[in-house]
Amino acid sequence: MNLAITPLHPLFAAEIGGIDAGRTLDAPAVGALTEAINRYAVLVLRDQRLNDDQQIAFASNFGRPEINIGVYRSADQRRLERPEMADVSNVNARDEVHRREDQRRMFNLGNMLWHTDSSFRYPPGALSMLYAHAVPSSGGETEFADLRAAHDALDAATRALIADLRAEHSIMHSRATLGFTEFSETERAALPPVVHRVVRRHPGSGRATLYLASHASHIIGWPVPEGRLLLRDLIEFATRREFVFVHRWRAGDLVIWDNRCTLHRGRPFPAEERRDLRRVTTSDTAAALEQAA
Ligand code: OGA
Ligand code: MN
C-alpha cells in the first residue's frame, strides 16, 4: 500500500494522508505505516476522530499497549477509564481545568523536560500515539528531536566514549529535578529505577541511536555528577535546533512517535485554557532493547 507521505523536516517527521485511524486497518496499511514510522520516527495524521477505545485499538496494531502509570494514582485522581490511556490533559473528571498547584498538573509539567516515554520502566515505551481532543488558542506545541541524526553528528571521540555506557532511569529523578517529589509508597514500589544503554541500534531502521531522557539520572560506574553532566551535554547537543521538529497541534491530530530514537517535550500554554490530549504507548520487546550499536 502506498501512503501519501509529506516530509515535515529535513531529517525526520512526516505527515501521512489517507488513513482513518478510527477504522480497522488491513495488513498492508499496518505494514506501510510501520515502514513510515521506521523511516520518519514521527508521523502526523490530521483530522482524525477517535474515542479512547478506537485509539487503543489503533495502537494495538503496532504492539502491546502498556498500562499507564496513572493506575497507581488514587481513583479520585483519574479521569479516563481505560488503564492504557495516559491522561496528558489539564482537566479533571468534571472537565474543569486543574488549579495551578494540582498534583496532576505538577506531574504533567514534567512532560516539558526533554524525555522519551517510559524509559523508566522495563520494558520501556516503543511507540507513542498522542491524540488531541482540545487544544489551547496558543502555545502547547510538542517538540521532537531525532536521536539517530544526533548520534551520527557526534564527534568520533564522544561516540567512542559513550558506545558502551549505561544509564539509570527513574521517574522520581525527572520529577525531582523540577522540585516535585510527592509520590506515594505505591508509586515508589511500582516504579523502581531501570538501566538502559546510552547508545543502541534502532531496530526499525538499523541505525545507531542515542537513548536519552530527563529520567536518566547517572551513568553506571561513574561518579554521579560526572555522569549527570555527560547526560546533560548529550541532551543539549541532541536538541540543537537542526535536530528538532515542532508540532503545532490542531484538535483531531494523531501524532505517532518512536520513543526508541527520539526525544520530545511539551511547551507552555495559557494555564486557564483546556488542553485535552490522550496517549497510548506500546511496550518495547526485550529483544530489541539490548542491542549495542
Ligand atoms: C506525552 C508528552 C507532551 C505534550 O504525551 O508523552 O510528553 O506536549 N506530551 O503534551
Ligand atoms: Mn512524553
PDB file of C-alpha atoms and ligand atoms in Angstrom:
ATOM      1  CA  MET A   1       0.000   0.000   0.000  1.00  0.00           C
ATOM      2  CA  ASN A   2       1.241   3.484  -0.866  1.00  0.00           C
ATOM      3  CA  LEU A   3       0.722   6.161   1.749  1.00  0.00           C
ATOM      4  CA  ALA A   4       0.526   9.889   0.992  1.00  0.00           C
ATOM      5  CA  ILE A   5       3.737  10.983   2.757  1.00  0.00           C
ATOM      6  CA  THR A   6       4.743  14.633   3.111  1.00  0.00           C
ATOM      7  CA  PRO A   7       8.078  15.149   4.915  1.00  0.00           C
ATOM      8  CA  LEU A   8       7.899  17.878   7.575  1.00  0.00           C
ATOM      9  CA  HIS A   9      11.603  18.307   8.366  1.00  0.00           C
ATOM     10  CA  PRO A  10      14.898  17.682   6.522  1.00  0.00           C
ATOM     11  CA  LEU A  11      15.840  14.778   8.852  1.00  0.00           C
ATOM     12  CA  PHE A  12      12.647  13.091  10.082  1.00  0.00           C
ATOM     13  CA  ALA A  13       8.895  13.564  10.702  1.00  0.00           C
ATOM     14  CA  ALA A  14       6.212  13.295   8.037  1.00  0.00           C
ATOM     15  CA  GLU A  15       2.521  13.970   7.577  1.00  0.00           C
ATOM     16  CA  ILE A  16       0.529  10.940   6.454  1.00  0.00           C
ATOM     17  CA  GLY A  17      -2.642  11.305   4.429  1.00  0.00           C
ATOM     18  CA  GLY A  18      -5.358   8.839   3.520  1.00  0.00           C
ATOM     19  CA  ILE A  19      -5.553   6.884   6.791  1.00  0.00           C
ATOM     20  CA  ASP A  20      -8.653   6.801   9.000  1.00  0.00           C
ATOM     21  CA  ALA A  21      -7.168   5.634  12.310  1.00  0.00           C
ATOM     22  CA  GLY A  22     -10.650   5.023  13.730  1.00  0.00           C
ATOM     23  CA  ARG A  23     -11.313   2.142  11.342  1.00  0.00           C
ATOM     24  CA  THR A  24      -9.863  -1.356  11.338  1.00  0.00           C
ATOM     25  CA  LEU A  25      -6.597  -1.314   9.377  1.00  0.00           C
ATOM     26  CA  ASP A  26      -5.700  -4.116   6.988  1.00  0.00           C
ATOM     27  CA  ALA A  27      -2.241  -5.725   6.993  1.00  0.00           C
ATOM     28  CA  PRO A  28      -0.866  -3.673   4.044  1.00  0.00           C
ATOM     29  CA  ALA A  29      -1.871  -0.428   5.791  1.00  0.00           C
ATOM     30  CA  VAL A  30      -0.221  -1.528   9.053  1.00  0.00           C
ATOM     31  CA  GLY A  31       2.869  -2.538   7.076  1.00  0.00           C
ATOM     32  CA  ALA A  32       3.069   0.778   5.230  1.00  0.00           C
ATOM     33  CA  LEU A  33       2.626   2.775   8.439  1.00  0.00           C
ATOM     34  CA  THR A  34       5.283   0.677  10.188  1.00  0.00           C
ATOM     35  CA  GLU A  35       7.691   1.374   7.342  1.00  0.00           C
ATOM     36  CA  ALA A  36       6.951   5.087   7.590  1.00  0.00           C
ATOM     37  CA  ILE A  37       7.484   5.067  11.378  1.00  0.00           C
ATOM     38  CA  ASN A  38      10.805   3.273  10.924  1.00  0.00           C
ATOM     39  CA  ARG A  39      11.951   5.862   8.412  1.00  0.00           C
ATOM     40  CA  TYR A  40      10.478   9.114   9.792  1.00  0.00           C
ATOM     41  CA  ALA A  41      10.155   8.337  13.558  1.00  0.00           C
ATOM     42  CA  VAL A  42       7.366  10.953  13.920  1.00  0.00           C
ATOM     43  CA  LEU A  43       4.107  10.736  11.936  1.00  0.00           C
ATOM     44  CA  VAL A  44       1.320  13.310  11.932  1.00  0.00           C
ATOM     45  CA  LEU A  45      -2.203  12.196  10.952  1.00  0.00           C
ATOM     46  CA  ARG A  46      -4.628  15.130  10.717  1.00  0.00           C
ATOM     47  CA  ASP A  47      -8.419  15.334  11.018  1.00  0.00           C
ATOM     48  CA  GLN A  48      -8.941  12.069  12.905  1.00  0.00           C
ATOM     49  CA  ARG A  49     -11.995  11.293  15.047  1.00  0.00           C
ATOM     50  CA  LEU A  50     -11.106   8.859  17.803  1.00  0.00           C
ATOM     51  CA  ASN A  51     -12.625   7.791  21.091  1.00  0.00           C
ATOM     52  CA  ASP A  52     -10.391   6.076  23.672  1.00  0.00           C
ATOM     53  CA  ASP A  53     -11.333   2.556  22.561  1.00  0.00           C
ATOM     54  CA  GLN A  54     -10.520   3.365  18.922  1.00  0.00           C
ATOM     55  CA  GLN A  55      -7.200   4.931  19.885  1.00  0.00           C
ATOM     56  CA  ILE A  56      -6.212   1.825  21.874  1.00  0.00           C
ATOM     57  CA  ALA A  57      -7.358  -0.460  19.045  1.00  0.00           C
ATOM     58  CA  PHE A  58      -5.266   1.551  16.557  1.00  0.00           C
ATOM     59  CA  ALA A  59      -2.166   1.330  18.795  1.00  0.00           C
ATOM     60  CA  SER A  60      -2.637  -2.430  19.195  1.00  0.00           C
ATOM     61  CA  ASN A  61      -1.831  -2.864  15.507  1.00  0.00           C
ATOM     62  CA  PHE A  62       1.777  -1.919  16.303  1.00  0.00           C
ATOM     63  CA  GLY A  63       2.476  -3.564  19.676  1.00  0.00           C
ATOM     64  CA  ARG A  64       1.087  -4.217  23.117  1.00  0.00           C
ATOM     65  CA  PRO A  65      -0.278  -1.064  24.760  1.00  0.00           C
ATOM     66  CA  GLU A  66       1.323  -0.568  28.161  1.00  0.00           C
ATOM     67  CA  ILE A  67      -0.747   0.025  31.280  1.00  0.00           C
ATOM     68  CA  ASN A  68      -0.225   3.679  32.115  1.00  0.00           C
ATOM     69  CA  ILE A  69       1.321   4.595  35.462  1.00  0.00           C
ATOM     70  CA  GLY A  70      -1.828   6.628  36.201  1.00  0.00           C
ATOM     71  CA  VAL A  71      -3.296   3.376  37.567  1.00  0.00           C
ATOM     72  CA  TYR A  72      -1.062   3.818  40.643  1.00  0.00           C
ATOM     73  CA  ARG A  73      -2.919   7.033  41.491  1.00  0.00           C
ATOM     74  CA  SER A  74      -5.985   7.067  43.711  1.00  0.00           C
ATOM     75  CA  ALA A  75      -9.289   6.639  41.853  1.00  0.00           C
ATOM     76  CA  ASP A  76     -10.444  10.212  42.547  1.00  0.00           C
ATOM     77  CA  GLN A  77      -7.390  11.483  40.656  1.00  0.00           C
ATOM     78  CA  ARG A  78      -8.291   9.606  37.476  1.00  0.00           C
ATOM     79  CA  ARG A  79     -10.433  10.842  34.605  1.00  0.00           C
ATOM     80  CA  LEU A  80     -10.093   8.175  31.908  1.00  0.00           C
ATOM     81  CA  GLU A  81     -11.480   4.700  32.333  1.00  0.00           C
ATOM     82  CA  ARG A  82      -9.146   2.558  30.261  1.00  0.00           C
ATOM     83  CA  PRO A  83      -5.858   1.779  32.078  1.00  0.00           C
ATOM     84  CA  GLU A  84      -3.960   2.005  28.742  1.00  0.00           C
ATOM     85  CA  MET A  85      -4.735   5.732  28.443  1.00  0.00           C
ATOM     86  CA  ALA A  86      -2.210   8.306  29.642  1.00  0.00           C
ATOM     87  CA  ASP A  87      -4.093  11.455  30.600  1.00  0.00           C
ATOM     88  CA  VAL A  88      -1.949  14.250  29.171  1.00  0.00           C
ATOM     89  CA  SER A  89      -4.712  16.816  29.726  1.00  0.00           C
ATOM     90  CA  ASN A  90      -5.045  19.669  32.200  1.00  0.00           C
ATOM     91  CA  VAL A  91      -8.662  18.839  33.149  1.00  0.00           C
ATOM     92  CA  ASN A  92     -10.326  16.677  35.821  1.00  0.00           C
ATOM     93  CA  ALA A  93     -13.212  14.204  35.541  1.00  0.00           C
ATOM     94  CA  ARG A  94     -15.671  17.144  35.672  1.00  0.00           C
ATOM     95  CA  ASP A  95     -13.839  18.742  32.736  1.00  0.00           C
ATOM     96  CA  GLU A  96     -12.571  21.616  34.899  1.00  0.00           C
ATOM     97  CA  VAL A  97      -9.072  22.943  34.283  1.00  0.00           C
ATOM     98  CA  HIS A  98      -6.716  21.946  37.132  1.00  0.00           C
ATOM     99  CA  ARG A  99      -5.909  24.512  39.766  1.00  0.00           C
ATOM    100  CA  ARG A 100      -2.391  25.846  39.469  1.00  0.00           C
ATOM    101  CA  GLU A 101      -0.968  23.673  42.273  1.00  0.00           C
ATOM    102  CA  ASP A 102      -2.927  20.468  41.426  1.00  0.00           C
ATOM    103  CA  GLN A 103      -0.743  17.349  41.785  1.00  0.00           C
ATOM    104  CA  ARG A 104      -1.716  16.074  38.334  1.00  0.00           C
ATOM    105  CA  ARG A 105      -0.683  19.388  36.818  1.00  0.00           C
ATOM    106  CA  MET A 106       2.647  19.298  38.688  1.00  0.00           C
ATOM    107  CA  PHE A 107       3.244  15.767  37.450  1.00  0.00           C
ATOM    108  CA  ASN A 108       2.396  16.601  33.809  1.00  0.00           C
ATOM    109  CA  LEU A 109       4.677  19.660  33.867  1.00  0.00           C
ATOM    110  CA  GLY A 110       7.464  17.066  33.799  1.00  0.00           C
ATOM    111  CA  ASN A 111       6.496  16.453  30.154  1.00  0.00           C
ATOM    112  CA  MET A 112       8.105  19.803  29.389  1.00  0.00           C
ATOM    113  CA  LEU A 113      11.539  18.324  30.044  1.00  0.00           C
ATOM    114  CA  TRP A 114      13.147  16.531  27.080  1.00  0.00           C
ATOM    115  CA  HIS A 115      12.288  12.871  27.539  1.00  0.00           C
ATOM    116  CA  THR A 116      11.239   9.646  25.940  1.00  0.00           C
ATOM    117  CA  ASP A 117       8.158   7.854  27.238  1.00  0.00           C
ATOM    118  CA  SER A 118       8.513   5.164  29.893  1.00  0.00           C
ATOM    119  CA  SER A 119      12.303   4.900  29.703  1.00  0.00           C
ATOM    120  CA  PHE A 120      11.978   4.481  33.483  1.00  0.00           C
ATOM    121  CA  ARG A 121      10.125   1.187  33.008  1.00  0.00           C
ATOM    122  CA  TYR A 122      11.126  -2.246  31.852  1.00  0.00           C
ATOM    123  CA  PRO A 123      10.285  -2.882  29.134  1.00  0.00           C
ATOM    124  CA  PRO A 124      10.243   0.809  28.191  1.00  0.00           C
ATOM    125  CA  GLY A 125       7.942   2.532  25.702  1.00  0.00           C
ATOM    126  CA  ALA A 126       8.239   1.788  21.987  1.00  0.00           C
ATOM    127  CA  LEU A 127       5.645   3.803  20.028  1.00  0.00           C
ATOM    128  CA  SER A 128       3.535   6.588  21.493  1.00  0.00           C
ATOM    129  CA  MET A 129       0.294   7.781  19.916  1.00  0.00           C
ATOM    130  CA  LEU A 130      -0.995  11.091  21.214  1.00  0.00           C
ATOM    131  CA  TYR A 131      -4.419  12.328  20.132  1.00  0.00           C
ATOM    132  CA  ALA A 132      -5.755  15.873  20.553  1.00  0.00           C
ATOM    133  CA  HIS A 133      -9.371  16.342  21.677  1.00  0.00           C
ATOM    134  CA  ALA A 134      -8.937  20.023  22.569  1.00  0.00           C
ATOM    135  CA  VAL A 135      -6.024  22.428  22.210  1.00  0.00           C
ATOM    136  CA  PRO A 136      -5.335  25.918  23.626  1.00  0.00           C
ATOM    137  CA  SER A 137      -5.537  29.018  21.457  1.00  0.00           C
ATOM    138  CA  SER A 138      -1.752  29.461  21.538  1.00  0.00           C
ATOM    139  CA  GLY A 139       1.363  27.587  22.661  1.00  0.00           C
ATOM    140  CA  GLY A 140       1.271  23.954  23.792  1.00  0.00           C
ATOM    141  CA  GLU A 141       3.397  22.713  20.896  1.00  0.00           C
ATOM    142  CA  THR A 142       5.241  19.400  21.176  1.00  0.00           C
ATOM    143  CA  GLU A 143       8.870  19.353  20.039  1.00  0.00           C
ATOM    144  CA  PHE A 144      10.696  16.246  18.831  1.00  0.00           C
ATOM    145  CA  ALA A 145      14.432  15.613  18.396  1.00  0.00           C
ATOM    146  CA  ASP A 146      15.974  12.981  16.107  1.00  0.00           C
ATOM    147  CA  LEU A 147      18.431  10.925  18.173  1.00  0.00           C
ATOM    148  CA  ARG A 148      19.732   8.949  15.203  1.00  0.00           C
ATOM    149  CA  ALA A 149      20.803  12.116  13.428  1.00  0.00           C
ATOM    150  CA  ALA A 150      22.233  13.461  16.681  1.00  0.00           C
ATOM    151  CA  HIS A 151      24.256  10.315  17.228  1.00  0.00           C
ATOM    152  CA  ASP A 152      25.630  10.491  13.682  1.00  0.00           C
ATOM    153  CA  ALA A 153      26.661  14.104  14.213  1.00  0.00           C
ATOM    154  CA  LEU A 154      28.671  13.476  17.398  1.00  0.00           C
ATOM    155  CA  ASP A 155      32.448  13.705  17.102  1.00  0.00           C
ATOM    156  CA  ALA A 156      34.319  10.390  16.979  1.00  0.00           C
ATOM    157  CA  ALA A 157      35.822  10.767  20.482  1.00  0.00           C
ATOM    158  CA  THR A 158      32.391  11.239  22.080  1.00  0.00           C
ATOM    159  CA  ARG A 159      30.935   8.329  20.112  1.00  0.00           C
ATOM    160  CA  ALA A 160      33.765   6.097  21.363  1.00  0.00           C
ATOM    161  CA  LEU A 161      33.370   7.366  24.937  1.00  0.00           C
ATOM    162  CA  ILE A 162      29.648   6.582  25.158  1.00  0.00           C
ATOM    163  CA  ALA A 163      29.382   3.459  22.986  1.00  0.00           C
ATOM    164  CA  ASP A 164      29.071   1.010  25.901  1.00  0.00           C
ATOM    165  CA  LEU A 165      27.751   3.223  28.683  1.00  0.00           C
ATOM    166  CA  ARG A 166      24.571   2.500  30.605  1.00  0.00           C
ATOM    167  CA  ALA A 167      22.371   4.984  32.421  1.00  0.00           C
ATOM    168  CA  GLU A 168      19.894   4.607  35.255  1.00  0.00           C
ATOM    169  CA  HIS A 169      16.390   5.992  34.565  1.00  0.00           C
ATOM    170  CA  SER A 170      13.738   6.853  37.125  1.00  0.00           C
ATOM    171  CA  ILE A 171      10.513   8.879  37.009  1.00  0.00           C
ATOM    172  CA  MET A 172      11.309  10.097  40.524  1.00  0.00           C
ATOM    173  CA  HIS A 173      14.539  11.583  39.215  1.00  0.00           C
ATOM    174  CA  SER A 174      12.997  13.617  36.376  1.00  0.00           C
ATOM    175  CA  ARG A 175      10.252  14.948  38.665  1.00  0.00           C
ATOM    176  CA  ALA A 176      12.751  15.737  41.435  1.00  0.00           C
ATOM    177  CA  THR A 177      14.725  17.968  39.052  1.00  0.00           C
ATOM    178  CA  LEU A 178      11.575  20.166  38.953  1.00  0.00           C
ATOM    179  CA  GLY A 179      11.099  20.003  42.719  1.00  0.00           C
ATOM    180  CA  PHE A 180       8.179  17.558  42.530  1.00  0.00           C
ATOM    181  CA  THR A 181       8.649  14.697  44.987  1.00  0.00           C
ATOM    182  CA  GLU A 182       5.123  13.774  46.064  1.00  0.00           C
ATOM    183  CA  PHE A 183       4.996  10.147  45.036  1.00  0.00           C
ATOM    184  CA  SER A 184       3.012   7.676  47.124  1.00  0.00           C
ATOM    185  CA  GLU A 185       4.526   4.498  48.562  1.00  0.00           C
ATOM    186  CA  THR A 186       2.528   2.562  45.942  1.00  0.00           C
ATOM    187  CA  GLU A 187       4.125   4.565  43.132  1.00  0.00           C
ATOM    188  CA  ARG A 188       7.623   4.240  44.587  1.00  0.00           C
ATOM    189  CA  ALA A 189       7.262   0.480  44.977  1.00  0.00           C
ATOM    190  CA  ALA A 190       5.812   0.041  41.471  1.00  0.00           C
ATOM    191  CA  LEU A 191       8.379   2.220  39.675  1.00  0.00           C
ATOM    192  CA  PRO A 192      11.927   1.276  40.730  1.00  0.00           C
ATOM    193  CA  PRO A 193      14.831   2.622  38.604  1.00  0.00           C
ATOM    194  CA  VAL A 194      15.898   0.711  35.499  1.00  0.00           C
ATOM    195  CA  VAL A 195      19.101   0.679  33.423  1.00  0.00           C
ATOM    196  CA  HIS A 196      19.429   1.163  29.651  1.00  0.00           C
ATOM    197  CA  ARG A 197      22.248   1.505  27.150  1.00  0.00           C
ATOM    198  CA  VAL A 198      23.003   5.111  26.146  1.00  0.00           C
ATOM    199  CA  VAL A 199      23.680   4.062  22.542  1.00  0.00           C
ATOM    200  CA  ARG A 200      21.660   1.368  20.825  1.00  0.00           C
ATOM    201  CA  ARG A 201      20.784   0.056  17.418  1.00  0.00           C
ATOM    202  CA  HIS A 202      17.321   1.270  16.430  1.00  0.00           C
ATOM    203  CA  PRO A 203      15.523  -1.923  15.410  1.00  0.00           C
ATOM    204  CA  GLY A 204      13.236  -0.320  12.821  1.00  0.00           C
ATOM    205  CA  SER A 205      15.901   1.431  10.765  1.00  0.00           C
ATOM    206  CA  GLY A 206      19.065  -0.446  11.699  1.00  0.00           C
ATOM    207  CA  ARG A 207      20.675   2.909  12.521  1.00  0.00           C
ATOM    208  CA  ALA A 208      22.660   3.722  15.659  1.00  0.00           C
ATOM    209  CA  THR A 209      20.789   5.995  18.041  1.00  0.00           C
ATOM    210  CA  LEU A 210      21.210   7.729  21.359  1.00  0.00           C
ATOM    211  CA  TYR A 211      18.757   6.778  24.091  1.00  0.00           C
ATOM    212  CA  LEU A 212      18.380   9.687  26.489  1.00  0.00           C
ATOM    213  CA  ALA A 213      15.723  11.200  28.744  1.00  0.00           C
ATOM    214  CA  SER A 214      15.173  13.591  31.636  1.00  0.00           C
ATOM    215  CA  HIS A 215      14.557  10.364  33.567  1.00  0.00           C
ATOM    216  CA  ALA A 216      18.244   9.366  33.192  1.00  0.00           C
ATOM    217  CA  SER A 217      19.980  10.300  36.433  1.00  0.00           C
ATOM    218  CA  HIS A 218      23.536   8.984  36.145  1.00  0.00           C
ATOM    219  CA  ILE A 219      25.921   6.680  34.296  1.00  0.00           C
ATOM    220  CA  ILE A 220      26.501   3.261  35.849  1.00  0.00           C
ATOM    221  CA  GLY A 221      30.043   3.005  37.245  1.00  0.00           C
ATOM    222  CA  TRP A 222      30.760   6.749  37.026  1.00  0.00           C
ATOM    223  CA  PRO A 223      30.669   9.335  39.811  1.00  0.00           C
ATOM    224  CA  VAL A 224      27.117  10.724  39.806  1.00  0.00           C
ATOM    225  CA  PRO A 225      27.976  14.377  38.977  1.00  0.00           C
ATOM    226  CA  GLU A 226      30.231  13.341  36.106  1.00  0.00           C
ATOM    227  CA  GLY A 227      27.601  11.072  34.575  1.00  0.00           C
ATOM    228  CA  ARG A 228      24.867  13.631  35.077  1.00  0.00           C
ATOM    229  CA  LEU A 229      26.927  16.273  33.298  1.00  0.00           C
ATOM    230  CA  LEU A 230      27.567  13.939  30.377  1.00  0.00           C
ATOM    231  CA  LEU A 231      23.835  13.182  30.083  1.00  0.00           C
ATOM    232  CA  ARG A 232      23.045  16.902  30.137  1.00  0.00           C
ATOM    233  CA  ASP A 233      25.665  17.600  27.485  1.00  0.00           C
ATOM    234  CA  LEU A 234      24.283  14.847  25.260  1.00  0.00           C
ATOM    235  CA  ILE A 235      20.701  16.109  25.583  1.00  0.00           C
ATOM    236  CA  GLU A 236      21.857  19.661  24.919  1.00  0.00           C
ATOM    237  CA  PHE A 237      23.646  18.514  21.775  1.00  0.00           C
ATOM    238  CA  ALA A 238      20.806  16.268  20.578  1.00  0.00           C
ATOM    239  CA  THR A 239      18.243  19.059  20.906  1.00  0.00           C
ATOM    240  CA  ARG A 240      20.079  21.661  18.857  1.00  0.00           C
ATOM    241  CA  ARG A 241      17.545  23.287  16.572  1.00  0.00           C
ATOM    242  CA  GLU A 242      18.685  21.435  13.441  1.00  0.00           C
ATOM    243  CA  PHE A 243      17.591  18.134  15.029  1.00  0.00           C
ATOM    244  CA  VAL A 244      14.195  19.421  16.196  1.00  0.00           C
ATOM    245  CA  PHE A 245      10.752  19.271  14.609  1.00  0.00           C
ATOM    246  CA  VAL A 246       7.973  21.365  16.216  1.00  0.00           C
ATOM    247  CA  HIS A 247       4.408  20.069  16.028  1.00  0.00           C
ATOM    248  CA  ARG A 248       1.683  22.726  16.355  1.00  0.00           C
ATOM    249  CA  TRP A 249      -1.484  20.955  17.463  1.00  0.00           C
ATOM    250  CA  ARG A 250      -4.952  21.112  15.992  1.00  0.00           C
ATOM    251  CA  ALA A 251      -7.871  19.204  17.502  1.00  0.00           C
ATOM    252  CA  GLY A 252      -8.130  15.897  15.623  1.00  0.00           C
ATOM    253  CA  ASP A 253      -4.364  15.422  15.253  1.00  0.00           C
ATOM    254  CA  LEU A 254      -2.947  11.990  15.987  1.00  0.00           C
ATOM    255  CA  VAL A 255       0.831  12.053  16.356  1.00  0.00           C
ATOM    256  CA  ILE A 256       2.810   8.821  16.467  1.00  0.00           C
ATOM    257  CA  TRP A 257       6.440   8.749  17.557  1.00  0.00           C
ATOM    258  CA  ASP A 258       9.102   6.152  18.123  1.00  0.00           C
ATOM    259  CA  ASN A 259      10.468   6.570  21.650  1.00  0.00           C
ATOM    260  CA  ARG A 260      13.483   4.423  20.776  1.00  0.00           C
ATOM    261  CA  CYS A 261      15.066   7.094  18.579  1.00  0.00           C
ATOM    262  CA  THR A 262      13.525  10.444  19.524  1.00  0.00           C
ATOM    263  CA  LEU A 263      13.220  12.865  22.426  1.00  0.00           C
ATOM    264  CA  HIS A 264      10.181  15.068  22.924  1.00  0.00           C
ATOM    265  CA  ARG A 265       8.883  17.777  25.216  1.00  0.00           C
ATOM    266  CA  GLY A 266       5.733  19.858  25.598  1.00  0.00           C
ATOM    267  CA  ARG A 267       5.821  23.655  25.520  1.00  0.00           C
ATOM    268  CA  PRO A 268       3.957  26.115  27.771  1.00  0.00           C
ATOM    269  CA  PHE A 269       0.444  27.393  27.062  1.00  0.00           C
ATOM    270  CA  PRO A 270      -2.089  29.602  28.877  1.00  0.00           C
ATOM    271  CA  ALA A 271      -2.816  27.677  32.106  1.00  0.00           C
ATOM    272  CA  GLU A 272      -6.516  28.609  32.202  1.00  0.00           C
ATOM    273  CA  GLU A 273      -7.269  27.113  28.755  1.00  0.00           C
ATOM    274  CA  ARG A 274      -8.259  23.477  28.204  1.00  0.00           C
ATOM    275  CA  ARG A 275      -5.771  21.161  26.569  1.00  0.00           C
ATOM    276  CA  ASP A 276      -7.055  17.598  26.291  1.00  0.00           C
ATOM    277  CA  LEU A 277      -4.515  15.206  24.832  1.00  0.00           C
ATOM    278  CA  ARG A 278      -4.561  11.474  25.479  1.00  0.00           C
ATOM    279  CA  ARG A 279      -1.794   8.992  24.816  1.00  0.00           C
ATOM    280  CA  VAL A 280      -1.388   5.272  24.266  1.00  0.00           C
ATOM    281  CA  THR A 281       2.161   3.852  24.304  1.00  0.00           C
ATOM    282  CA  THR A 282       3.198   0.378  23.225  1.00  0.00           C
ATOM    283  CA  SER A 283       5.795  -1.607  25.171  1.00  0.00           C
ATOM    284  CA  ASP A 284       9.149  -2.421  23.642  1.00  0.00           C
ATOM    285  CA  THR A 285      10.158  -6.058  23.389  1.00  0.00           C
ATOM    286  CA  ALA A 286      13.177  -7.219  25.331  1.00  0.00           C
ATOM    287  CA  ALA A 287      14.926  -8.500  22.208  1.00  0.00           C
ATOM    288  CA  ALA A 288      15.103  -5.025  20.679  1.00  0.00           C
ATOM    289  CA  LEU A 289      16.377  -3.395  23.824  1.00  0.00           C
ATOM    290  CA  GLU A 290      19.868  -4.573  24.470  1.00  0.00           C
ATOM    291  CA  GLN A 291      21.421  -4.228  21.062  1.00  0.00           C
ATOM    292  CA  ALA A 292      24.627  -2.245  21.035  1.00  0.00           C
ATOM    293  CA  ALA A 293      25.039  -0.003  18.012  1.00  0.00           C
TER     294      ALA A 293
HETATM  295  C1  OGA B   1       3.451  12.793  26.174  1.00  0.00           C
HETATM  296  C2  OGA B   1       4.113  14.115  26.243  1.00  0.00           C
HETATM  297  C3  OGA B   1       3.976  16.411  25.561  1.00  0.00           C
HETATM  298  C4  OGA B   1       2.897  17.392  25.321  1.00  0.00           C
HETATM  299  O1  OGA B   1       2.236  12.746  25.918  1.00  0.00           O
HETATM  300  O2  OGA B   1       4.146  11.795  26.342  1.00  0.00           O
HETATM  301  O3  OGA B   1       5.248  14.178  26.636  1.00  0.00           O
HETATM  302  O4  OGA B   1       3.121  18.329  24.531  1.00  0.00           O
HETATM  303  N1  OGA B   1       3.419  15.152  25.806  1.00  0.00           N
HETATM  304  O5  OGA B   1       1.832  17.243  25.937  1.00  0.00           O
HETATM  305 MN    MN B   2       6.048  12.080  26.821  1.00  0.00          MN
END
